[in-house]
PDB file of C-alpha atoms in Angstrom:
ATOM      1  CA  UNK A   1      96.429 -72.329 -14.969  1.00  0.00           C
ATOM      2  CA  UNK A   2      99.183 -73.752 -16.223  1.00  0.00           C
ATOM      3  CA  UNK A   3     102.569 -72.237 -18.043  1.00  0.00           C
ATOM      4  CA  UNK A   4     104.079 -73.785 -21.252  1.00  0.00           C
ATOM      5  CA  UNK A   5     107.579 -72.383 -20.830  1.00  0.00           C
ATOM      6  CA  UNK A   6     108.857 -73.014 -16.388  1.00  0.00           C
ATOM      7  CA  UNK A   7     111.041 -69.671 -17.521  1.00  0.00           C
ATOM      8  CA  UNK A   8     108.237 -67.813 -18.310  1.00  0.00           C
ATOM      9  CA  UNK A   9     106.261 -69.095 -15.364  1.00  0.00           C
ATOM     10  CA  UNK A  10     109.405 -68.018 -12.885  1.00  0.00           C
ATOM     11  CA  UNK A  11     109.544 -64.557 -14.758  1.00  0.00           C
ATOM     12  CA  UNK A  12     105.494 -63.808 -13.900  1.00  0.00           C
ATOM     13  CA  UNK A  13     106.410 -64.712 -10.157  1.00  0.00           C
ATOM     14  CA  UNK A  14     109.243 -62.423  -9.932  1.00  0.00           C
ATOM     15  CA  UNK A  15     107.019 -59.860 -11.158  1.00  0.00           C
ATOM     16  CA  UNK A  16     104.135 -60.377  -8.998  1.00  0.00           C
ATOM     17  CA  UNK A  17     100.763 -60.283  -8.573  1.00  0.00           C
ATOM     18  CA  UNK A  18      99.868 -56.895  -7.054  1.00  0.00           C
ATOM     19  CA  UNK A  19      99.723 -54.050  -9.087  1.00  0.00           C
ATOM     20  CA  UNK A  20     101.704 -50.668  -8.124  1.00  0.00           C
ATOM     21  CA  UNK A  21     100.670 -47.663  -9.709  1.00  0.00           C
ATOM     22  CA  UNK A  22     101.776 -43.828  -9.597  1.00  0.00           C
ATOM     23  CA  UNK A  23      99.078 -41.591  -9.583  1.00  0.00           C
ATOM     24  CA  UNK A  24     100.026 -38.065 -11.085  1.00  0.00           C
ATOM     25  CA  UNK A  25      98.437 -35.091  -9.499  1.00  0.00           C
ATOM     26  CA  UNK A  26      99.001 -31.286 -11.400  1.00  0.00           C
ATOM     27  CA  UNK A  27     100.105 -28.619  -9.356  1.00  0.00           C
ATOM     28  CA  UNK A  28      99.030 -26.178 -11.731  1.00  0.00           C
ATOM     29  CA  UNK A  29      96.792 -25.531 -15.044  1.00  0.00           C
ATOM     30  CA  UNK A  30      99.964 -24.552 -17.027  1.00  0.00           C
ATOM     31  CA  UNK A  31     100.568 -28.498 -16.754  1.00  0.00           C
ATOM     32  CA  UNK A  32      97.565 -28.704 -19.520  1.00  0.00           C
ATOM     33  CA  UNK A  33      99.470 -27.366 -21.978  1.00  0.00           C
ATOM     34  CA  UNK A  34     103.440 -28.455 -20.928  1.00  0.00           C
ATOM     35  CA  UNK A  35     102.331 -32.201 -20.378  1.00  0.00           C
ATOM     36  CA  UNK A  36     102.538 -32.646 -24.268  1.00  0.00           C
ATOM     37  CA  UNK A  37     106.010 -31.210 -24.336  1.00  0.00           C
ATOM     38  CA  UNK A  38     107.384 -33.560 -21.595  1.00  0.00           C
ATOM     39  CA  UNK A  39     107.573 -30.938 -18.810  1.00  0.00           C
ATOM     40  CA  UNK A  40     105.276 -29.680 -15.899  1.00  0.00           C
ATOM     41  CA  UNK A  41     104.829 -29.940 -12.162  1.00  0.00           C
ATOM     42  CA  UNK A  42     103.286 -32.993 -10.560  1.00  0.00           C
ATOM     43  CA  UNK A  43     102.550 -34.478  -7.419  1.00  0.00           C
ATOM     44  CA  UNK A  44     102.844 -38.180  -7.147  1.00  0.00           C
ATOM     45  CA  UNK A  45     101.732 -40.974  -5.139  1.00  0.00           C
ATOM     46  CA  UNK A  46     102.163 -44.813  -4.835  1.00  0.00           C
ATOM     47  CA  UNK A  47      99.302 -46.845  -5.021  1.00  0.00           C
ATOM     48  CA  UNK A  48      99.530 -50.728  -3.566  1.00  0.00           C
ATOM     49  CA  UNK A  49      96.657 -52.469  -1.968  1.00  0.00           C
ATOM     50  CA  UNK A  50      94.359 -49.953  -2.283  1.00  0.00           C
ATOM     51  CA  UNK A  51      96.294 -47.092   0.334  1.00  0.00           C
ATOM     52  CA  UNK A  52      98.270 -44.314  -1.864  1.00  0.00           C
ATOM     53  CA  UNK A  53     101.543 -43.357   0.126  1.00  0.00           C
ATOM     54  CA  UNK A  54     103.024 -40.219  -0.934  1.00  0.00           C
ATOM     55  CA  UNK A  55     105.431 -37.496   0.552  1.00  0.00           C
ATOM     56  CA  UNK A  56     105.503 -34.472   1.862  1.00  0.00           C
ATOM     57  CA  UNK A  57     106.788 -31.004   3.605  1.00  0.00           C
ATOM     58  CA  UNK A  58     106.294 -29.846   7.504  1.00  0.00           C
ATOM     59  CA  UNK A  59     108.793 -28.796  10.071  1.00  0.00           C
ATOM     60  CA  UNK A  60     109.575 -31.580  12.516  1.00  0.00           C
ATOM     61  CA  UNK A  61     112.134 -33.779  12.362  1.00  0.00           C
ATOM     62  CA  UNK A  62     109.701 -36.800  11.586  1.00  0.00           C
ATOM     63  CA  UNK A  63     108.430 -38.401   8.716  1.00  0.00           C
ATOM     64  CA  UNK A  64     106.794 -37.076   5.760  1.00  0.00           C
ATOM     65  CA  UNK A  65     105.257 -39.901   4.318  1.00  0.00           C
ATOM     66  CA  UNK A  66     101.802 -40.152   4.755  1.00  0.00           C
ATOM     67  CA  UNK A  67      98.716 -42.129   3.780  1.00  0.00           C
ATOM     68  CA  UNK A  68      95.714 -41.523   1.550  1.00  0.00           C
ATOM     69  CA  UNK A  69      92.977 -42.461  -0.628  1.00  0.00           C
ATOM     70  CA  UNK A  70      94.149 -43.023  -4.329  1.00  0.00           C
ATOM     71  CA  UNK A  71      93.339 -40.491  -6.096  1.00  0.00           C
ATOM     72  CA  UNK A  72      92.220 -38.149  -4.142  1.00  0.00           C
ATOM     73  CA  UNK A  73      94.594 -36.020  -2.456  1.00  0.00           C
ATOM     74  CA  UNK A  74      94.096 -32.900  -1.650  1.00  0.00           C
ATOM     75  CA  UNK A  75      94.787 -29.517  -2.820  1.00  0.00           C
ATOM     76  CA  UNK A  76      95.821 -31.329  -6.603  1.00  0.00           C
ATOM     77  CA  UNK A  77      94.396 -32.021  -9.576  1.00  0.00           C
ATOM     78  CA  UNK A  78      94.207 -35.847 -10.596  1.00  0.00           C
ATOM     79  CA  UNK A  79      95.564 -36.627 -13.799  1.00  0.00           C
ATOM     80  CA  UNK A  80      96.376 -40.279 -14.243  1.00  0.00           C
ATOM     81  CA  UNK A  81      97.436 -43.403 -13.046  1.00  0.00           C
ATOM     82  CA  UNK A  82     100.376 -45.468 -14.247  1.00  0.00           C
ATOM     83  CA  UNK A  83     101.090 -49.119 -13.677  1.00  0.00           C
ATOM     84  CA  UNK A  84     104.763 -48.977 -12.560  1.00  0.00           C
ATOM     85  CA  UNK A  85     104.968 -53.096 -12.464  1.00  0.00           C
ATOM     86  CA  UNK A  86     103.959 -55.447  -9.574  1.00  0.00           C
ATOM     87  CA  UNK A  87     104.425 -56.778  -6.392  1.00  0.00           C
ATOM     88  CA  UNK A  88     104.019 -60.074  -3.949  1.00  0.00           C
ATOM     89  CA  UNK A  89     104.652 -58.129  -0.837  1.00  0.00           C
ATOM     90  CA  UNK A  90     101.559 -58.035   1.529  1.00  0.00           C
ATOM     91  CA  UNK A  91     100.020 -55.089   2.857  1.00  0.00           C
ATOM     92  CA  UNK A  92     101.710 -55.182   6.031  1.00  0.00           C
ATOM     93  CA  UNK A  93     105.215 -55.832   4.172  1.00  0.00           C
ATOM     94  CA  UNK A  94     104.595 -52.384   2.141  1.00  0.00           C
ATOM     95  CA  UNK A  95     103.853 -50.359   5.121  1.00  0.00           C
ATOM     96  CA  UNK A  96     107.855 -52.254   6.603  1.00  0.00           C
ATOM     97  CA  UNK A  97     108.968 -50.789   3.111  1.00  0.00           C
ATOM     98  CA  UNK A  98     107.573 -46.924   3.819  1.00  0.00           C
ATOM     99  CA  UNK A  99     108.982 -47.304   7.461  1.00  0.00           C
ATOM    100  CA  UNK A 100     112.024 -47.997   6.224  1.00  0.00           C
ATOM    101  CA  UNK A 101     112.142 -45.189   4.124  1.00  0.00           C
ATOM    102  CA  UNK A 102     110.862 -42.916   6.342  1.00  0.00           C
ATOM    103  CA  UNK A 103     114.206 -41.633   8.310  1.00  0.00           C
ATOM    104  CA  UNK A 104     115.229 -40.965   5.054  1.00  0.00           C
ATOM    105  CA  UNK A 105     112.192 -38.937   3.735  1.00  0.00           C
ATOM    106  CA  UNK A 106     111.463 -36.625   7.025  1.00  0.00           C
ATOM    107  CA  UNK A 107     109.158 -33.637   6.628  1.00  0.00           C
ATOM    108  CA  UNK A 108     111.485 -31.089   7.119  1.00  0.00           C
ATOM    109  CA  UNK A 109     113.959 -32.539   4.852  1.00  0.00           C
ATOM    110  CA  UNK A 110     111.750 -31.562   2.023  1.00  0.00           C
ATOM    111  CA  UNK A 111     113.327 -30.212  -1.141  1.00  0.00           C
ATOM    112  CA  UNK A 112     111.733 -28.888  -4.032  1.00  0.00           C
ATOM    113  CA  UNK A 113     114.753 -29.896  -6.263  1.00  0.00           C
ATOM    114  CA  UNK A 114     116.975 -32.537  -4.346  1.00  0.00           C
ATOM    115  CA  UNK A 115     113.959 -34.269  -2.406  1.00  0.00           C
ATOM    116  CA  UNK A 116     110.122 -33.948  -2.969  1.00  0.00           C
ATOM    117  CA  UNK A 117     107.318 -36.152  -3.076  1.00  0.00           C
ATOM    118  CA  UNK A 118     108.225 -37.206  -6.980  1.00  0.00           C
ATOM    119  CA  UNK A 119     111.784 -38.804  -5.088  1.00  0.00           C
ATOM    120  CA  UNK A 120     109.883 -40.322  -2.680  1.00  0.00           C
ATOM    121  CA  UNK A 121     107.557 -41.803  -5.231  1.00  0.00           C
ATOM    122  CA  UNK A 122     110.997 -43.574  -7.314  1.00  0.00           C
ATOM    123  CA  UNK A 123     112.620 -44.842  -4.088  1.00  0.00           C
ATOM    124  CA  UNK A 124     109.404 -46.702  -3.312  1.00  0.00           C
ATOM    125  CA  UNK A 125     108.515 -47.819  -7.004  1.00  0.00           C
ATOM    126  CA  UNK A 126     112.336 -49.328  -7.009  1.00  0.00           C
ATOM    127  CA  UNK A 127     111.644 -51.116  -3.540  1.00  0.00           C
ATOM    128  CA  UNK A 128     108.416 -52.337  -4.499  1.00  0.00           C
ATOM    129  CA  UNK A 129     108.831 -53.352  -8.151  1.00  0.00           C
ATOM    130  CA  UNK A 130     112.329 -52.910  -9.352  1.00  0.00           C
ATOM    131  CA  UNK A 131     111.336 -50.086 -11.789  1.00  0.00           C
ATOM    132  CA  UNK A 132     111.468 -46.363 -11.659  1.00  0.00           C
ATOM    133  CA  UNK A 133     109.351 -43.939 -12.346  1.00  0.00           C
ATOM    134  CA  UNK A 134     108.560 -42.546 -15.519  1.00  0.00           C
ATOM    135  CA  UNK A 135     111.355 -39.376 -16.430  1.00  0.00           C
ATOM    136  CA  UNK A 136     109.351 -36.769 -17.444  1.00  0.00           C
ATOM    137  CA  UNK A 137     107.201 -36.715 -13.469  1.00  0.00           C
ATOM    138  CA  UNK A 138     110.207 -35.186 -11.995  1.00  0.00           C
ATOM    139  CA  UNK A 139     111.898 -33.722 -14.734  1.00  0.00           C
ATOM    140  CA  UNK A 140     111.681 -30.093 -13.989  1.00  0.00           C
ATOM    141  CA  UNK A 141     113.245 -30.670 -10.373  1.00  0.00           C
ATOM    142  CA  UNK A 142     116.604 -32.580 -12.115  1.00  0.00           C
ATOM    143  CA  UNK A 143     116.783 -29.467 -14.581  1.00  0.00           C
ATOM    144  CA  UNK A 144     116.084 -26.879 -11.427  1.00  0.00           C
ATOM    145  CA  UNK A 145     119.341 -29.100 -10.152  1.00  0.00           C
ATOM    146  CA  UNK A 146     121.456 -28.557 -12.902  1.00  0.00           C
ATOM    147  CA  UNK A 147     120.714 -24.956 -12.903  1.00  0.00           C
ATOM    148  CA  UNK A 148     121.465 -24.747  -9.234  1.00  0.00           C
ATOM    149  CA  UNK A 149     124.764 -26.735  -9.383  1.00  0.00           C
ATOM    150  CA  UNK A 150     125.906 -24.445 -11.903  1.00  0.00           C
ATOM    151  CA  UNK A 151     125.078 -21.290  -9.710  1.00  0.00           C
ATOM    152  CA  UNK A 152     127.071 -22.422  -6.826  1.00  0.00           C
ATOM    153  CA  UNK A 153     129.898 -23.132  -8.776  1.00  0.00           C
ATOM    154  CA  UNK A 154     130.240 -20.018 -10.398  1.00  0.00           C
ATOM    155  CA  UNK A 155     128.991 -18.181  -7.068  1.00  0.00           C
ATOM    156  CA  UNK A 156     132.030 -20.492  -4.460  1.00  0.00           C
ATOM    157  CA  UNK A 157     134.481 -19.346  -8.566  1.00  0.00           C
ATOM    158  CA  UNK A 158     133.694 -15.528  -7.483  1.00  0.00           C
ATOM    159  CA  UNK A 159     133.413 -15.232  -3.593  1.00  0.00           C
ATOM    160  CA  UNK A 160     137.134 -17.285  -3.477  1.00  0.00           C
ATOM    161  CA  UNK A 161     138.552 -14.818  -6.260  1.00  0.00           C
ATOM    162  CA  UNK A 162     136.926 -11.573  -4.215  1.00  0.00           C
ATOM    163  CA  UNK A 163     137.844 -13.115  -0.852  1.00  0.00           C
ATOM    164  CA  UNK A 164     141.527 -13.433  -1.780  1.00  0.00           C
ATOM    165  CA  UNK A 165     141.685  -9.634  -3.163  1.00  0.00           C
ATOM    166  CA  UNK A 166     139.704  -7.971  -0.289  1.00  0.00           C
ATOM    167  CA  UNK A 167     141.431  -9.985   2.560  1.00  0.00           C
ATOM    168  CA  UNK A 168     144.357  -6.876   3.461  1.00  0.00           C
ATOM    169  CA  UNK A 169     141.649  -4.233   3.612  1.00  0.00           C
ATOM    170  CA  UNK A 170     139.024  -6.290   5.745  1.00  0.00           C
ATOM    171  CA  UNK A 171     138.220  -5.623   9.679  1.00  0.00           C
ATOM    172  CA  UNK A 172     140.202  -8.359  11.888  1.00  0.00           C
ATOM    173  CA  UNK A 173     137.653 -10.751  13.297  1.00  0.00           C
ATOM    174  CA  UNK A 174     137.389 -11.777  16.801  1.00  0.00           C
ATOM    175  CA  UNK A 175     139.194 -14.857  18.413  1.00  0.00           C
ATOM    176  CA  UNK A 176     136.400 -16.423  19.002  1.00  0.00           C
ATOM    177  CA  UNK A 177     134.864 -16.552  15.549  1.00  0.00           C
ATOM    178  CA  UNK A 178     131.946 -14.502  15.880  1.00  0.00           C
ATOM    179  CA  UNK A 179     131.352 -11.274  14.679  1.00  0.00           C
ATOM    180  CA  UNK A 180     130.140  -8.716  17.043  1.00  0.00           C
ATOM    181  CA  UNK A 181     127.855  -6.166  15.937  1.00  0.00           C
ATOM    182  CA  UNK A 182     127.047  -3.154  18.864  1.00  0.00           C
ATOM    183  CA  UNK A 183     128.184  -6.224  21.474  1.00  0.00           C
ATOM    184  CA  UNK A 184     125.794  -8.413  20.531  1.00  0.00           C
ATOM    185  CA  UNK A 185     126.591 -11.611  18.956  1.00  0.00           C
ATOM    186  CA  UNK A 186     124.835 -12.689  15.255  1.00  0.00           C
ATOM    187  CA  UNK A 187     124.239 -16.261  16.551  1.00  0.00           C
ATOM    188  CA  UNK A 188     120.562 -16.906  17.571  1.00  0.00           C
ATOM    189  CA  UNK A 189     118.973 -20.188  19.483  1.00  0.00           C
ATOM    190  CA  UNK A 190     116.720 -22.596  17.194  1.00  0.00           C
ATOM    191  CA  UNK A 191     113.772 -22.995  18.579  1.00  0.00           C
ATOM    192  CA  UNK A 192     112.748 -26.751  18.851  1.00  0.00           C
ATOM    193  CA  UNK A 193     109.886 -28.287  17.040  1.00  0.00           C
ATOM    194  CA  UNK A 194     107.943 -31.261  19.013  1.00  0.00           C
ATOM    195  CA  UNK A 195     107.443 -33.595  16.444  1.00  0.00           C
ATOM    196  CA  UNK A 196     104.232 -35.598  15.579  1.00  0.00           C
ATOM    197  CA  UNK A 197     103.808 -38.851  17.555  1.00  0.00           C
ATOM    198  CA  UNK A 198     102.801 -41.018  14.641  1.00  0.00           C
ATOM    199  CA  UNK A 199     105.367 -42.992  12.318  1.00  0.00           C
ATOM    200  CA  UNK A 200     103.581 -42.195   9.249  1.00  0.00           C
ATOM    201  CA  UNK A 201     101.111 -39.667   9.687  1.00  0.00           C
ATOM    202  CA  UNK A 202      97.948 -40.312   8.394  1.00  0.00           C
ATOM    203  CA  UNK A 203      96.885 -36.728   6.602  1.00  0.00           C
ATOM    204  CA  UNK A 204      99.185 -34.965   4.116  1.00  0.00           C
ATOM    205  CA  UNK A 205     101.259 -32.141   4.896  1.00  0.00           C
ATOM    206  CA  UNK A 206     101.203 -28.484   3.913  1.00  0.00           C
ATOM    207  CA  UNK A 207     103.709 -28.989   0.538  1.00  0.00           C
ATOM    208  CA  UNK A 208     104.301 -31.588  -1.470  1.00  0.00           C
TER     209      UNK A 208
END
C-alpha cells in the first residue's frame, strides 16, 4: 500500500504496528455506579502480543510484575479494554522493557497510593507507546496522595511545635540512642524473606 503524503507515511511508522491496550479490571461493585462519575478502583494490565503484564504486591525483595492471559486475571472483574497507541517492538523487546522496569516495580515496594499496579501500567504504556494512561484509572490513588501529603504536613507542623514545648520535662535518653524499657532494648531483627527465583514471575501476586 502506498502513502500519498512521505510525512504521513513516517508518522504511521513511528506509531507502529502492534497494538497496546490496558485492560481495566474492578476491584469492587461500587465501581458500577462511580465509573460514570470519573472515580473508582481498578486493576490494570498491559496487553502487547497477546501476554497481559501487570503488577503486583508480595514480600520479597523481587519483582512484582508478572504475566497473564488478557483478560482474565484473577480475583477482578473485567471491564474493558483500551487501545493506548502502538508499538514496533517485538515480543522479546517488550519482555527487555518489563525487565527493565522491574527493579523499579518490586513486590514489596507495593503502594496503594505512591505505587500500584495502575503506576506500573503508565510507566509501561509511556515505554511502549509514548502515551499515558487514561486519568481517571488511577485517579483515586493521586487524590489518596494529596490527602496524605497534607496529613504529614500538618502531623511533622504539630509533633515539632509539641516537641519544642515538652523537651525540659522529658526523661534524658540514653547515649546510645535507644530507649530502654525494663533493660530490654525496642529494636527487633527483620527477619529475611528468600525471594522467588524467577525475573518475572509467571502468576499474580496476593494484591494488586
Amino acid at each position: 500500500m502506498f502513502c500519498g503524503r512521505s510525512s504521513r507515511c513516517s508518522d504511521d511508522n513511528r506509531k507502529g504496528s502492534v497494538p497496546v491496550f490496558l485492560n481495566v479490571y474492578d476491584l469492587t461493585p461500587i465501581n458500577g455506579y462511580t465509573y460514570w462519575v470519573g472515580l473508582g478502583v481498578y486493576h490494570s494490565g498491559v496487553q502487547v502480543h497477546n501476554v497481559e503484564y501487570a503488577f503486583g504486591a508480595h514480600e520479597y525483595p523481587t519483582t512484582g510484575i508478572f504475566e497473564g492471559v488478557p483478560t482474565k486475571c484473577d480475583g477482578f472483574t473485567f471491564r474493558k479494554s483500551i487501545l493506548i497507541g502502538k508499538t514496533n517492538l517485538g515480543p522479546g523487546e517488550v519482555r527487555k522493557v518489563m525487565e527493565d522496569l522491574a527493579p523499579e516495580y518490586k513486590g514489596n515496594a507495593y503502594n496503594l497510593i505512591t505505587k500500584n499496579c495502575n503506576h506500573f501500567c503508565n510507566a509501561a504504556c509511556l515505554k511502549l507507546t509514548s502515551n499515558p494512561i487514561p486519568s481517571w484509572v488511577n485517579r483515586l490513588a493521586r487524590i489518596g496522595f494529596l490527602c496524605t501529603s497534607s496529613s504529614t504536613t500538618f502531623s511533622n507542623s504539630t509533633s515539632t511545635s509539641t516537641s519544642t514545648s515538652s523537651s525540659s520535662s522529658s526523661p534524658a535518653t540514653s547515649t546510645t540512642g535507644v530507649h530502654q524499657v525494663r533493660g530490654r532494648s525496642r529494636t527487633r531483627t527483620r527477619r529475611r524473606a528468600f525471594p522467588p527465583c524467577s525475573p518475572l514471575i509467571s502468576s499474580p501476586p496476593s494484591i494488586s
